[in-house]
mmCIF file of C-alpha atoms in Angstrom:
data_model
loop_
_atom_site.group_PDB
_atom_site.id
_atom_site.type_symbol
_atom_site.label_atom_id
_atom_site.label_comp_id
_atom_site.label_asym_id
_atom_site.label_seq_id
_atom_site.Cartn_x
_atom_site.Cartn_y
_atom_site.Cartn_z
ATOM 1 C CA MET A 6 1.055 14.009 6.349
ATOM 2 C CA SER A 7 3.989 12.624 4.516
ATOM 3 C CA MET A 8 4.072 9.137 3.104
ATOM 4 C CA GLU A 9 7.107 6.965 1.881
ATOM 5 C CA ILE A 10 7.104 3.902 -0.163
ATOM 6 C CA HIS A 11 9.844 1.404 -0.149
ATOM 7 C CA ILE A 12 9.829 -0.987 -3.015
ATOM 8 C CA LEU A 13 11.852 -4.266 -2.277
ATOM 9 C CA GLY A 14 11.112 -6.352 -5.092
ATOM 10 C CA THR A 15 10.527 -5.678 -9.087
ATOM 11 C CA SER A 16 10.535 -8.714 -10.610
ATOM 12 C CA SER A 17 7.696 -10.550 -12.189
ATOM 13 C CA ALA A 18 7.338 -14.278 -11.150
ATOM 14 C CA ARG A 19 10.818 -14.953 -10.181
ATOM 15 C CA PRO A 20 14.073 -13.407 -9.092
ATOM 16 C CA THR A 21 16.593 -12.253 -11.582
ATOM 17 C CA ARG A 22 20.211 -11.217 -11.045
ATOM 18 C CA LYS A 23 19.201 -7.521 -10.507
ATOM 19 C CA ARG A 24 15.555 -7.894 -9.317
ATOM 20 C CA GLN A 25 13.621 -9.836 -6.481
ATOM 21 C CA VAL A 26 10.233 -10.763 -6.485
ATOM 22 C CA SER A 27 7.275 -8.474 -5.081
ATOM 23 C CA GLY A 28 7.177 -6.982 -1.588
ATOM 24 C CA SER A 29 6.719 -3.074 -0.596
ATOM 25 C CA LEU A 30 6.301 -0.944 2.579
ATOM 26 C CA ILE A 31 4.338 1.953 2.942
ATOM 27 C CA HIS A 32 5.433 4.187 6.067
ATOM 28 C CA CYS A 33 2.858 6.794 7.261
ATOM 29 C CA ASP A 34 2.514 8.746 10.340
ATOM 30 C CA GLU A 35 0.427 6.240 12.263
ATOM 31 C CA GLY A 36 2.560 3.216 11.040
ATOM 32 C CA ILE A 37 3.576 0.826 8.365
ATOM 33 C CA VAL A 38 1.481 -1.393 5.823
ATOM 34 C CA VAL A 39 3.363 -3.916 3.851
ATOM 35 C CA ILE A 40 2.090 -4.675 0.304
ATOM 36 C CA ASP A 41 2.724 -8.506 -0.793
ATOM 37 C CA ALA A 42 5.759 -10.416 0.758
ATOM 38 C CA GLY A 43 7.280 -12.553 -1.893
ATOM 39 C CA GLU A 44 9.902 -15.206 -1.395
ATOM 40 C CA GLY A 45 12.760 -14.010 0.765
ATOM 41 C CA PHE A 46 10.660 -10.830 1.881
ATOM 42 C CA GLN A 47 12.266 -11.001 5.493
ATOM 43 C CA THR A 48 15.945 -10.663 3.864
ATOM 44 C CA ARG A 49 15.167 -7.719 1.783
ATOM 45 C CA TYR A 50 13.266 -6.348 4.436
ATOM 46 C CA ALA A 51 16.388 -6.218 6.969
ATOM 47 C CA GLU A 52 18.483 -5.124 4.137
ATOM 48 C CA GLN A 53 16.588 -1.995 3.792
ATOM 49 C CA ARG A 54 16.614 -1.314 7.385
ATOM 50 C CA LYS A 55 20.161 -1.694 7.361
ATOM 51 C CA ARG A 56 20.597 0.808 4.301
ATOM 52 C CA LEU A 57 18.385 3.182 6.311
ATOM 53 C CA LYS A 58 20.879 2.882 9.310
ATOM 54 C CA ASN A 59 23.748 3.582 7.255
ATOM 55 C CA PHE A 60 22.731 6.079 4.839
ATOM 56 C CA GLU A 61 19.440 7.683 6.120
ATOM 57 C CA LYS A 62 19.894 8.695 9.896
ATOM 58 C CA GLY A 63 16.387 9.381 11.460
ATOM 59 C CA THR A 64 14.297 7.067 8.946
ATOM 60 C CA THR A 65 13.422 3.508 10.507
ATOM 61 C CA LEU A 66 11.092 0.761 9.493
ATOM 62 C CA ARG A 67 10.874 -1.118 13.019
ATOM 63 C CA ALA A 68 9.009 -4.200 12.522
ATOM 64 C CA SER A 69 6.908 -3.053 15.708
ATOM 65 C CA LYS A 70 5.353 -0.160 13.337
ATOM 66 C CA ILE A 71 4.102 -2.385 10.987
ATOM 67 C CA ASN A 72 0.543 -2.721 11.665
ATOM 68 C CA ALA A 73 -0.829 -4.728 8.679
ATOM 69 C CA VAL A 74 -0.067 -6.937 5.562
ATOM 70 C CA CYS A 75 -2.165 -6.603 2.447
ATOM 71 C CA LEU A 76 -2.007 -9.217 -0.139
ATOM 72 C CA THR A 77 -2.960 -8.436 -3.775
ATOM 73 C CA HIS A 78 -3.641 -12.127 -4.635
ATOM 74 C CA GLY A 79 -2.365 -15.467 -3.948
ATOM 75 C CA HIS A 80 0.551 -16.241 -6.709
ATOM 76 C CA LEU A 81 3.493 -17.342 -4.585
ATOM 77 C CA ASP A 82 5.834 -14.470 -5.837
ATOM 78 C CA HIS A 83 3.583 -12.425 -3.853
ATOM 79 C CA THR A 84 2.828 -14.433 -0.623
ATOM 80 C CA TRP A 85 5.511 -17.045 -0.004
ATOM 81 C CA GLY A 86 7.599 -14.911 2.154
ATOM 82 C CA LEU A 87 5.133 -13.822 4.697
ATOM 83 C CA LEU A 88 5.035 -17.004 6.723
ATOM 84 C CA PRO A 89 8.739 -17.135 7.717
ATOM 85 C CA TRP A 90 8.910 -13.760 8.545
ATOM 86 C CA MET A 91 5.913 -13.870 10.962
ATOM 87 C CA HIS A 92 7.880 -16.542 12.595
ATOM 88 C CA THR A 93 10.879 -14.277 13.069
ATOM 89 C CA MET A 94 8.959 -11.526 14.413
ATOM 90 C CA ALA A 95 7.574 -13.723 16.986
ATOM 91 C CA LEU A 96 11.100 -15.098 17.960
ATOM 92 C CA ASP A 97 11.788 -11.331 18.110
ATOM 93 C CA LYS A 98 9.180 -11.032 20.896
ATOM 94 C CA ARG A 99 6.836 -8.899 18.983
ATOM 95 C CA GLU A 100 3.702 -7.528 20.983
ATOM 96 C CA THR A 101 2.025 -5.435 18.371
ATOM 97 C CA PRO A 102 -0.967 -6.644 16.484
ATOM 98 C CA LEU A 103 -1.093 -7.835 12.807
ATOM 99 C CA LEU A 104 -3.877 -7.406 10.518
ATOM 100 C CA VAL A 105 -3.593 -9.703 7.188
ATOM 101 C CA LEU A 106 -5.733 -8.731 4.363
ATOM 102 C CA GLY A 107 -6.314 -10.595 1.012
ATOM 103 C CA PRO A 108 -8.997 -11.230 -1.802
ATOM 104 C CA THR A 109 -10.747 -14.140 -2.480
ATOM 105 C CA SER A 110 -13.736 -15.073 -4.912
ATOM 106 C CA LYS A 111 -17.663 -14.712 -4.221
ATOM 107 C CA GLU A 112 -17.876 -18.354 -4.667
ATOM 108 C CA VAL A 113 -15.055 -19.307 -2.098
ATOM 109 C CA PHE A 114 -16.605 -16.701 0.174
ATOM 110 C CA ASP A 115 -20.022 -18.065 0.282
ATOM 111 C CA SER A 116 -18.417 -21.700 0.656
ATOM 112 C CA LEU A 117 -16.475 -20.335 3.675
ATOM 113 C CA LEU A 118 -19.482 -18.588 5.430
ATOM 114 C CA LEU A 119 -21.457 -21.960 4.900
ATOM 115 C CA ALA A 120 -18.598 -23.864 6.547
ATOM 116 C CA ASN A 121 -18.285 -26.025 3.319
ATOM 117 C CA GLU A 122 -14.927 -26.945 1.836
ATOM 118 C CA ILE A 123 -12.865 -24.589 -0.541
ATOM 119 C CA PRO A 124 -14.851 -25.452 -4.118
ATOM 120 C CA GLU A 125 -12.424 -27.452 -6.199
ATOM 121 C CA SER A 126 -12.956 -25.086 -9.300
ATOM 122 C CA ALA A 127 -11.159 -22.454 -6.861
ATOM 123 C CA SER A 128 -7.461 -21.799 -7.915
ATOM 124 C CA ASN A 129 -4.602 -23.555 -6.751
ATOM 125 C CA ALA A 130 -3.218 -19.988 -5.801
ATOM 126 C CA GLU A 131 -6.498 -19.250 -3.572
ATOM 127 C CA LEU A 132 -5.617 -17.263 -0.523
ATOM 128 C CA ALA A 133 -7.973 -19.122 1.903
ATOM 129 C CA ARG A 134 -5.920 -22.280 0.999
ATOM 130 C CA GLN A 135 -2.646 -20.701 2.084
ATOM 131 C CA MET A 136 -4.128 -18.976 5.021
ATOM 132 C CA ARG A 137 -5.311 -22.290 6.443
ATOM 133 C CA ILE A 138 -1.890 -23.934 5.763
ATOM 134 C CA TRP A 139 -0.129 -20.967 7.450
ATOM 135 C CA GLN A 140 -2.406 -21.049 10.189
ATOM 136 C CA SER A 141 -1.789 -25.263 10.513
ATOM 137 C CA LEU A 142 1.893 -23.991 10.621
ATOM 138 C CA GLY A 143 1.603 -22.006 13.610
ATOM 139 C CA ALA A 144 0.604 -18.557 12.144
ATOM 140 C CA THR A 145 -1.856 -17.959 14.937
ATOM 141 C CA THR A 146 -2.212 -15.592 17.884
ATOM 142 C CA ALA A 147 -1.622 -18.698 20.235
ATOM 143 C CA ASP A 148 1.534 -20.043 18.462
ATOM 144 C CA LEU A 149 3.269 -16.710 17.424
ATOM 145 C CA GLY A 150 2.564 -14.772 20.928
ATOM 146 C CA TYR A 151 1.365 -11.705 19.237
ATOM 147 C CA PRO A 152 -2.418 -10.844 18.034
ATOM 148 C CA VAL A 153 -3.095 -12.006 14.361
ATOM 149 C CA ARG A 154 -6.140 -11.359 12.192
ATOM 150 C CA TRP A 155 -6.807 -13.147 8.877
ATOM 151 C CA ILE A 156 -9.227 -11.268 6.855
ATOM 152 C CA LEU A 157 -10.501 -12.472 3.301
ATOM 153 C CA GLY A 158 -12.453 -10.335 1.296
ATOM 154 C CA ASP A 159 -15.010 -10.643 -1.656
ATOM 155 C CA VAL A 160 -13.646 -7.354 -2.844
ATOM 156 C CA ALA A 161 -16.352 -6.564 -5.442
ATOM 157 C CA GLY A 162 -19.145 -7.228 -2.958
ATOM 158 C CA ASP A 163 -17.448 -5.384 -0.040
ATOM 159 C CA ARG A 164 -17.965 -8.563 1.896
ATOM 160 C CA TRP A 165 -15.414 -9.638 4.584
ATOM 161 C CA LEU A 166 -14.770 -12.478 7.059
ATOM 162 C CA GLU A 167 -12.332 -13.736 9.400
ATOM 163 C CA LEU A 168 -10.395 -16.905 9.443
ATOM 164 C CA ILE A 169 -10.037 -17.870 13.247
ATOM 165 C CA PRO A 170 -8.096 -21.409 13.736
ATOM 166 C CA GLY A 171 -10.459 -24.210 14.978
ATOM 167 C CA ARG A 172 -13.582 -22.416 14.256
ATOM 168 C CA GLN A 173 -15.901 -21.455 11.596
ATOM 169 C CA PRO A 174 -15.284 -18.244 9.563
ATOM 170 C CA VAL A 175 -17.069 -15.259 10.788
ATOM 171 C CA GLN A 176 -18.342 -12.372 8.722
ATOM 172 C CA VAL A 177 -17.333 -8.942 10.008
ATOM 173 C CA LYS A 178 -19.528 -5.874 9.093
ATOM 174 C CA GLU A 179 -16.743 -4.049 7.405
ATOM 175 C CA MET A 180 -13.135 -4.578 6.384
ATOM 176 C CA PRO A 181 -10.850 -3.851 9.621
ATOM 177 C CA GLN A 182 -8.512 -1.153 9.588
ATOM 178 C CA PRO A 183 -4.878 -1.536 11.436
ATOM 179 C CA HIS A 184 -5.048 -1.174 15.145
ATOM 180 C CA GLY A 185 -4.917 2.240 16.421
ATOM 181 C CA TRP A 186 -4.969 3.930 12.911
ATOM 182 C CA LYS A 187 -7.416 7.182 12.980
ATOM 183 C CA LYS A 188 -6.016 9.521 10.289
ATOM 184 C CA THR A 189 -5.125 6.843 7.644
ATOM 185 C CA ARG A 190 -7.160 4.381 5.901
ATOM 186 C CA ILE A 191 -6.551 1.057 3.938
ATOM 187 C CA GLN A 192 -9.101 0.392 1.011
ATOM 188 C CA PRO A 193 -8.951 -2.214 -1.684
ATOM 189 C CA VAL A 194 -8.904 -1.437 -5.398
ATOM 190 C CA ILE A 195 -10.731 -3.944 -7.678
ATOM 191 C CA THR A 196 -8.217 -5.454 -10.341
ATOM 192 C CA ARG A 197 -8.436 -8.020 -13.045
ATOM 193 C CA HIS A 198 -6.001 -11.110 -12.895
ATOM 194 C CA THR A 199 -6.052 -14.799 -13.395
ATOM 195 C CA VAL A 200 -6.867 -15.300 -9.730
ATOM 196 C CA PRO A 201 -9.181 -13.198 -7.140
ATOM 197 C CA SER A 202 -6.921 -10.127 -6.936
ATOM 198 C CA CYS A 203 -7.140 -6.368 -5.891
ATOM 199 C CA GLY A 204 -4.715 -3.301 -5.258
ATOM 200 C CA TRP A 205 -4.478 -1.532 -2.223
ATOM 201 C CA MET A 206 -4.734 2.046 -1.633
ATOM 202 C CA VAL A 207 -3.344 3.826 1.420
ATOM 203 C CA GLU A 208 -4.939 7.283 1.981
ATOM 204 C CA SER A 209 -4.275 9.704 4.643
ATOM 205 C CA LYS A 210 -7.222 12.257 5.507
ATOM 206 C CA GLY A 211 -6.661 16.104 4.787
ATOM 207 C CA SER A 212 -5.958 18.279 7.531
ATOM 208 C CA PRO A 213 -6.169 21.708 8.830
ATOM 209 C CA GLY A 214 -3.344 24.095 8.081
ATOM 210 C CA LYS A 215 -0.816 24.547 10.699
ATOM 211 C CA PHE A 216 -2.232 27.476 13.613
ATOM 212 C CA ASN A 217 -0.833 30.906 13.306
ATOM 213 C CA ARG A 218 0.573 31.091 16.786
ATOM 214 C CA LEU A 219 2.638 34.049 15.913
ATOM 215 C CA LYS A 220 -0.686 35.797 14.735
ATOM 216 C CA ALA A 221 -2.354 35.105 18.064
ATOM 217 C CA ALA A 222 0.421 36.162 20.061
ATOM 218 C CA GLU A 223 0.555 39.511 18.359
ATOM 219 C CA MET A 224 -3.243 40.007 19.169
ATOM 220 C CA LYS A 225 -2.056 39.003 22.762
ATOM 221 C CA LEU A 226 -4.852 36.285 22.962
ATOM 222 C CA THR A 227 -5.305 33.946 26.023
ATOM 223 C CA ASP A 228 -4.540 30.365 25.912
ATOM 224 C CA ALA A 229 -8.153 29.756 26.442
ATOM 225 C CA GLN A 230 -8.833 32.031 23.396
ATOM 226 C CA LYS A 231 -6.014 30.270 21.186
ATOM 227 C CA THR A 232 -7.475 26.946 22.085
ATOM 228 C CA HIS A 233 -10.903 27.975 20.929
ATOM 229 C CA LEU A 234 -9.723 29.350 17.650
ATOM 230 C CA SER A 235 -7.419 26.216 17.120
ATOM 231 C CA SER A 236 -10.331 23.843 17.569
ATOM 232 C CA GLY A 237 -11.901 25.586 14.719
ATOM 233 C CA GLU A 238 -14.431 27.757 16.196
ATOM 234 C CA ASP A 239 -14.765 31.598 15.726
ATOM 235 C CA LEU A 240 -14.287 33.589 18.754
ATOM 236 C CA GLU A 241 -16.091 36.552 19.789
ATOM 237 C CA LEU A 242 -14.083 39.072 21.698
ATOM 238 C CA PRO A 243 -15.369 41.416 24.676
ATOM 239 C CA ASP A 244 -15.634 44.435 22.228
ATOM 240 C CA GLY A 245 -17.942 42.582 19.602
ATOM 241 C CA THR A 246 -15.052 41.838 17.299
ATOM 242 C CA VAL A 247 -15.354 38.317 15.616
ATOM 243 C CA LEU A 248 -12.263 36.442 14.909
ATOM 244 C CA LYS A 249 -12.601 33.632 12.187
ATOM 245 C CA ALA A 250 -10.757 30.551 13.042
ATOM 246 C CA LEU A 251 -10.096 30.029 9.236
ATOM 247 C CA ASP A 252 -7.979 33.312 9.592
ATOM 248 C CA PHE A 253 -5.627 31.825 11.889
ATOM 249 C CA ARG A 254 -5.015 28.325 9.725
ATOM 250 C CA GLY A 255 -2.317 28.107 7.142
ATOM 251 C CA LYS A 256 -3.281 26.459 3.790
ATOM 252 C CA ARG A 257 -5.256 23.096 4.571
ATOM 253 C CA ARG A 258 -3.216 20.164 3.680
ATOM 254 C CA PRO A 259 -4.874 17.630 1.217
ATOM 255 C CA SER A 260 -5.326 14.057 1.782
ATOM 256 C CA THR A 261 -2.718 11.657 0.188
ATOM 257 C CA ARG A 262 -3.221 8.768 -1.788
ATOM 258 C CA LEU A 263 -0.891 6.128 -2.663
ATOM 259 C CA VAL A 264 -1.837 2.993 -4.468
ATOM 260 C CA ILE A 265 -0.013 -0.354 -5.363
ATOM 261 C CA SER A 266 -1.876 -2.060 -8.213
ATOM 262 C CA GLY A 267 -0.784 -5.881 -7.754
ATOM 263 C CA ASP A 268 -1.033 -8.148 -10.831
ATOM 264 C CA THR A 269 -3.636 -6.825 -13.185
ATOM 265 C CA ALA A 270 -4.626 -6.201 -16.822
ATOM 266 C CA GLU A 271 -4.708 -2.230 -17.952
ATOM 267 C CA MET A 272 -7.571 -0.073 -16.444
ATOM 268 C CA ALA A 273 -9.048 -2.647 -14.394
ATOM 269 C CA GLU A 274 -12.509 -1.584 -12.855
ATOM 270 C CA GLY A 275 -11.220 -0.203 -9.468
ATOM 271 C CA PHE A 276 -8.758 2.519 -11.056
ATOM 272 C CA THR A 277 -11.763 3.744 -13.310
ATOM 273 C CA LEU A 278 -13.643 4.549 -9.857
ATOM 274 C CA LEU A 279 -10.668 6.539 -8.489
ATOM 275 C CA ASP A 280 -10.721 10.262 -9.020
ATOM 276 C CA GLY A 281 -7.306 11.268 -8.077
ATOM 277 C CA VAL A 282 -4.090 9.679 -7.053
ATOM 278 C CA ASP A 283 -0.719 10.929 -6.157
ATOM 279 C CA VAL A 284 1.294 7.853 -6.564
ATOM 280 C CA LEU A 285 0.428 4.957 -8.383
ATOM 281 C CA VAL A 286 2.831 1.941 -8.322
ATOM 282 C CA HIS A 287 1.621 -0.044 -11.170
ATOM 283 C CA GLU A 288 2.926 -3.322 -12.899
ATOM 284 C CA ALA A 289 4.536 -3.286 -16.229
ATOM 285 C CA THR A 290 5.339 -6.830 -16.786
ATOM 286 C CA PHE A 291 5.571 -6.704 -20.476
ATOM 287 C CA LEU A 292 6.685 -4.373 -23.598
ATOM 288 C CA ASP A 293 4.075 -3.396 -26.066
ATOM 289 C CA ASP A 294 5.433 -5.934 -28.581
ATOM 290 C CA ALA A 295 4.199 -8.542 -26.015
ATOM 291 C CA GLN A 296 0.520 -6.879 -25.495
ATOM 292 C CA GLN A 297 -0.978 -10.456 -26.548
ATOM 293 C CA TRP A 298 0.990 -12.092 -23.602
ATOM 294 C CA ALA A 299 -0.480 -9.413 -21.187
ATOM 295 C CA ASP A 300 -4.020 -10.054 -22.728
ATOM 296 C CA GLU A 301 -3.771 -13.636 -22.234
ATOM 297 C CA PHE A 302 -2.116 -13.676 -18.597
ATOM 298 C CA LEU A 303 -4.111 -10.650 -17.516
ATOM 299 C CA HIS A 304 -0.886 -8.481 -16.950
ATOM 300 C CA CYS A 305 0.056 -4.963 -18.210
ATOM 301 C CA THR A 306 2.093 -3.237 -20.533
ATOM 302 C CA SER A 307 4.299 -0.184 -19.832
ATOM 303 C CA THR A 308 2.000 1.919 -22.004
ATOM 304 C CA GLY A 309 -1.305 0.200 -20.411
ATOM 305 C CA ALA A 310 0.126 1.351 -17.076
ATOM 306 C CA VAL A 311 0.418 4.876 -18.259
ATOM 307 C CA ARG A 312 -3.548 4.680 -19.910
ATOM 308 C CA THR A 313 -4.169 3.146 -16.036
ATOM 309 C CA ALA A 314 -2.644 6.335 -14.450
ATOM 310 C CA ALA A 315 -4.619 8.556 -16.619
ATOM 311 C CA VAL A 316 -8.015 7.243 -16.005
ATOM 312 C CA CYS A 317 -7.598 7.524 -12.125
ATOM 313 C CA SER A 318 -5.772 11.204 -12.549
ATOM 314 C CA ALA A 319 -2.590 10.084 -10.895
ATOM 315 C CA ARG A 320 0.151 12.604 -10.619
ATOM 316 C CA HIS A 321 3.210 10.029 -10.638
ATOM 317 C CA LEU A 322 3.411 6.712 -12.175
ATOM 318 C CA VAL A 323 6.105 4.075 -10.974
ATOM 319 C CA LEU A 324 6.447 0.863 -13.199
ATOM 320 C CA THR A 325 7.707 -2.198 -11.519
ATOM 321 C CA HIS A 326 6.844 -6.077 -11.928
ATOM 322 C CA PHE A 327 8.761 -6.494 -14.955
ATOM 323 C CA SER A 328 9.178 -9.660 -16.701
ATOM 324 C CA ALA A 329 12.552 -11.672 -16.221
ATOM 325 C CA ARG A 330 12.980 -11.520 -19.959
ATOM 326 C CA LEU A 331 13.606 -7.570 -19.810
ATOM 327 C CA LYS A 332 17.016 -7.065 -18.981
ATOM 328 C CA GLU A 333 16.845 -3.056 -18.512
ATOM 329 C CA ALA A 334 13.818 -1.249 -17.187
ATOM 330 C CA SER A 335 14.662 1.767 -18.965
ATOM 331 C CA VAL A 336 13.186 0.085 -22.198
ATOM 332 C CA SER A 337 9.853 -0.342 -20.355
ATOM 333 C CA LEU A 338 10.263 3.439 -19.089
ATOM 334 C CA ASN A 339 11.165 4.863 -22.451
ATOM 335 C CA GLU A 340 7.856 3.416 -23.870
ATOM 336 C CA ALA A 341 5.788 4.870 -20.900
ATOM 337 C CA MET A 342 7.383 8.202 -21.322
ATOM 338 C CA ASP A 343 6.417 8.190 -24.974
ATOM 339 C CA GLU A 344 2.616 7.456 -24.136
ATOM 340 C CA ALA A 345 2.512 10.222 -21.291
ATOM 341 C CA SER A 346 4.334 12.763 -23.347
ATOM 342 C CA ALA A 347 1.226 14.648 -24.128
ATOM 343 C CA SER A 348 0.082 14.602 -20.360
ATOM 344 C CA ASP A 349 1.246 16.214 -17.152
ATOM 345 C CA LEU A 350 1.705 12.765 -15.816
ATOM 346 C CA SER A 351 5.446 12.033 -14.455
ATOM 347 C CA VAL A 352 6.849 8.538 -14.932
ATOM 348 C CA THR A 353 9.439 6.678 -13.388
ATOM 349 C CA SER A 354 10.464 2.786 -13.051
ATOM 350 C CA ALA A 355 11.333 1.066 -9.907
ATOM 351 C CA SER A 356 14.466 -0.996 -8.889
ATOM 352 C CA ASP A 357 14.619 -2.920 -5.689
ATOM 353 C CA GLY A 358 15.326 -0.795 -2.748
ATOM 354 C CA ASP A 359 14.062 2.566 -4.255
ATOM 355 C CA ARG A 360 11.740 5.041 -2.175
ATOM 356 C CA VAL A 361 9.289 7.110 -3.256
ATOM 357 C CA VAL A 362 8.517 10.031 -0.660
ATOM 358 C CA ILE A 363 5.483 12.386 -0.708
ATOM 359 C CA ARG A 364 6.127 15.393 1.331
ATOM 360 C CA GLU A 365 3.490 17.179 3.091
ATOM 361 C CA ASN A 366 3.851 20.104 0.815
ATOM 362 C CA GLY A 367 2.527 17.562 -1.770
ATOM 363 C CA GLU A 368 5.979 16.846 -3.535
ATOM 364 C CA ILE A 369 7.063 13.704 -4.736
ATOM 365 C CA HIS A 370 10.203 12.671 -4.934
ATOM 366 C CA HIS A 371 11.580 9.178 -6.235
ATOM 367 C CA LEU A 372 14.886 8.202 -4.679
ATOM 368 C CA VAL A 373 16.885 5.666 -6.596
ATOM 369 C CA TRP A 374 19.092 3.188 -4.527
ATOM 370 C CA ARG A 375 22.659 3.566 -5.564
ATOM 371 C CA ASN A 376 24.573 1.176 -3.489
ATOM 372 C CA ASP A 377 26.081 3.808 -1.473
ATOM 373 C CA GLY A 378 22.815 5.736 -0.750
ATOM 374 C CA TRP A 379 19.676 7.315 -2.533
ATOM 375 C CA SER A 380 19.609 9.994 -5.133
ATOM 376 C CA SER A 381 17.073 11.549 -7.400
#
């Protein structure tokens, strides 16, 4: 299964002349998931769709294919574009269900389950506050005209609850998956930031290799026999010959894993638990000379992103979420490449509008937006 990331914002905290704030989409065979939707998200999303229409025929990002929004935390540069975009989809007569997921703290989770108020100690950026406000402003199934589920998680405790307008929150058995998805799963990744946070991994299941129809035809097998073999069952012919189902399959297609970190300090717990990632899109807010700021605000440097990629055995690292003080991302990239020089890790830096593609054969291509199309 192929996957593609569309990176629509690479700036930390506020927009700059060249960069907008966070917002990405991951497109897989079963649909699309949005990871964060900072200020102006719907404008950037519309621009990316227009680019695809003009320069990449056959590739689309239709809103009806978007099944989930995964928020990494509650800071407004990651969330403030969600509500207006949801209202726009209502104006466009959306009908497809939408799942909205985000992290909260253990304390807030427990308070919500007991029908208590959000604790005063909770951050102003607490997602439970924002979700309730959004619901009060019409972000409900009844007002929007399409099904919406609001899910908050105590990620470390693997506990999830649903915020239902006008009712007490309800704990659910497990984190819901996007409606209709069977071969692809979304999973949270524990991160470390100044507010409750998590990264998000989108993982496709591996699949059997392509069935060798030519070989079956050369052996003059019947349709029933082909179906038997293609289902994975060995077949015994009338003369006693046993045909192995595996002999009629090409090389198994491995699973594909894409991870977007959100805001986090380096080598957060969730990344140490991962064993193999195809593409890691990781924040690199600061350069090495600002390590003290990274430590204070629980962000990451470019070299810290490399160390995180190494600990989770990533094949390719994409740097993003650059400080507004950083004029050119190439400086961050150079530091990261020096750190990664002794390893097999490949590293690139993202610009707004870039696409990162993982093909079915496992090849990874970072396509850079050049104002007149994409190129490697």
